[in-house]
Amino acid sequence: MKAKKECCRALYKDRTDENGERYRKAKQEAKKAVREAKLAAYDDMYKRLDTKEGELDIYKLARAREKKTRDLNQVRCIKDEDGKVLAIENAVKRQMERLFS
């Protein structure tokens, strides 16, 4: 990755065919290194999932995946007129309707 970064800087400073070719080769090597690292990480993860402790990791992965797919713009809690925090979805919707209608 460092070699790719250095080649990119050299290409940015001096756009020659030689620097371009060096950058393309470094980019291919970086992609190959990332691919191998991901493969090793996935192999390790699959081996872990085959164990008894790995069964619990399945639920951790599912929770993490669900958290990633949540809408960040979604309001989870809001305060009402009294300053109380409303965290229940229906109460939040009613308060939003009152505020913006």
Short mmCIF file of C-alpha atoms in Angstrom, two decimals:
data_model
loop_
_atom_site.label_atom_id
_atom_site.label_comp_id
_atom_site.label_asym_id
_atom_site.label_seq_id
_atom_site.Cartn_x
_atom_site.Cartn_y
_atom_site.Cartn_z
CA MET A 1 0.00 0.00 0.00
CA LYS A 2 2.87 2.36 0.78
CA ALA A 3 4.48 1.65 -2.58
CA LYS A 4 1.20 2.44 -4.32
CA LYS A 5 0.94 5.73 -2.41
CA GLU A 6 4.49 6.69 -3.34
CA CYS A 7 3.90 5.82 -6.99
CA CYS A 8 0.71 7.86 -6.97
CA ARG A 9 2.57 10.87 -5.58
CA ALA A 10 5.30 10.47 -8.20
CA LEU A 11 2.67 10.23 -10.94
CA TYR A 12 0.93 13.34 -9.63
CA LYS A 13 4.18 15.32 -9.66
CA ASP A 14 5.43 14.05 -13.03
CA ARG A 15 2.91 12.45 -15.40
CA THR A 16 5.21 10.30 -17.49
CA ASP A 17 4.45 6.93 -19.03
CA GLU A 18 7.08 5.33 -16.80
CA ASN A 19 5.45 6.69 -13.63
CA GLY A 20 2.03 5.67 -14.93
CA GLU A 21 3.21 2.12 -15.55
CA ARG A 22 4.81 1.93 -12.09
CA TYR A 23 1.59 3.17 -10.51
CA ARG A 24 -0.54 0.61 -12.39
CA LYS A 25 1.75 -2.23 -11.28
CA ALA A 26 1.74 -0.99 -7.68
CA LYS A 27 -2.05 -0.72 -7.82
CA GLN A 28 -2.34 -4.32 -9.03
CA GLU A 29 -0.02 -5.50 -6.26
CA ALA A 30 -2.04 -3.59 -3.66
CA LYS A 31 -5.28 -5.15 -4.93
CA LYS A 32 -3.66 -8.58 -4.77
CA ALA A 33 -2.50 -7.99 -1.18
CA VAL A 34 -5.98 -6.82 -0.14
CA ARG A 35 -7.57 -9.83 -1.83
CA GLU A 36 -5.23 -12.23 -0.02
CA ALA A 37 -5.79 -10.51 3.34
CA LYS A 38 -9.56 -10.68 2.91
CA LEU A 39 -9.34 -14.34 1.92
CA ALA A 40 -7.28 -15.13 5.03
CA ALA A 41 -9.68 -13.19 7.25
CA TYR A 42 -12.73 -14.96 5.80
CA ASP A 43 -11.06 -18.36 6.13
CA ASP A 44 -10.32 -17.61 9.78
CA MET A 45 -13.88 -16.42 10.35
CA TYR A 46 -15.40 -19.53 8.75
CA LYS A 47 -13.16 -21.79 10.85
CA ARG A 48 -14.27 -19.90 13.97
CA LEU A 49 -17.93 -20.21 13.01
CA ASP A 50 -17.59 -24.00 12.86
CA THR A 51 -16.77 -24.13 16.58
CA LYS A 52 -19.17 -23.97 19.52
CA GLU A 53 -18.13 -20.39 20.36
CA GLY A 54 -18.60 -19.51 16.71
CA GLU A 55 -22.31 -20.17 16.97
CA LEU A 56 -22.56 -17.08 19.17
CA ASP A 57 -20.53 -15.11 16.66
CA ILE A 58 -23.26 -15.68 14.08
CA TYR A 59 -25.59 -13.57 16.18
CA LYS A 60 -22.93 -10.88 16.59
CA LEU A 61 -22.50 -10.77 12.82
CA ALA A 62 -26.24 -10.54 12.31
CA ARG A 63 -26.53 -7.65 14.79
CA ALA A 64 -23.63 -5.81 13.18
CA ARG A 65 -25.12 -6.31 9.72
CA GLU A 66 -28.51 -5.06 10.92
CA LYS A 67 -26.93 -1.97 12.48
CA LYS A 68 -25.16 -1.18 9.22
CA THR A 69 -28.42 -1.24 7.30
CA ARG A 70 -30.27 1.10 9.66
CA ASP A 71 -31.25 4.48 8.32
CA LEU A 72 -29.15 7.11 10.07
CA ASN A 73 -31.78 9.77 9.44
CA GLN A 74 -34.33 7.78 11.41
CA VAL A 75 -35.29 9.52 14.65
CA ARG A 76 -34.97 7.22 17.64
CA CYS A 77 -36.06 9.56 20.40
CA ILE A 78 -37.44 13.07 20.77
CA LYS A 79 -38.53 15.29 23.66
CA ASP A 80 -42.17 16.23 24.19
CA GLU A 81 -43.54 19.54 25.49
CA ASP A 82 -42.74 18.58 29.09
CA GLY A 83 -39.12 17.75 28.24
CA LYS A 84 -39.59 14.00 28.65
CA VAL A 85 -37.68 11.83 26.22
CA LEU A 86 -39.94 9.73 24.00
CA ALA A 87 -38.27 6.59 22.71
CA ILE A 88 -41.33 4.57 21.73
CA GLU A 89 -41.84 4.70 17.98
CA ASN A 90 -45.55 5.55 18.06
CA ALA A 91 -45.07 8.31 20.63
CA VAL A 92 -42.24 9.78 18.57
CA LYS A 93 -44.43 9.76 15.46
CA ARG A 94 -47.29 11.49 17.29
CA GLN A 95 -44.94 14.17 18.64
CA MET A 96 -43.43 14.72 15.18
CA GLU A 97 -46.94 15.10 13.75
CA ARG A 98 -47.77 17.67 16.44
CA LEU A 99 -44.59 19.61 15.81
CA PHE A 100 -44.69 19.68 12.02
CA SER A 101 -48.40 19.81 11.22
#
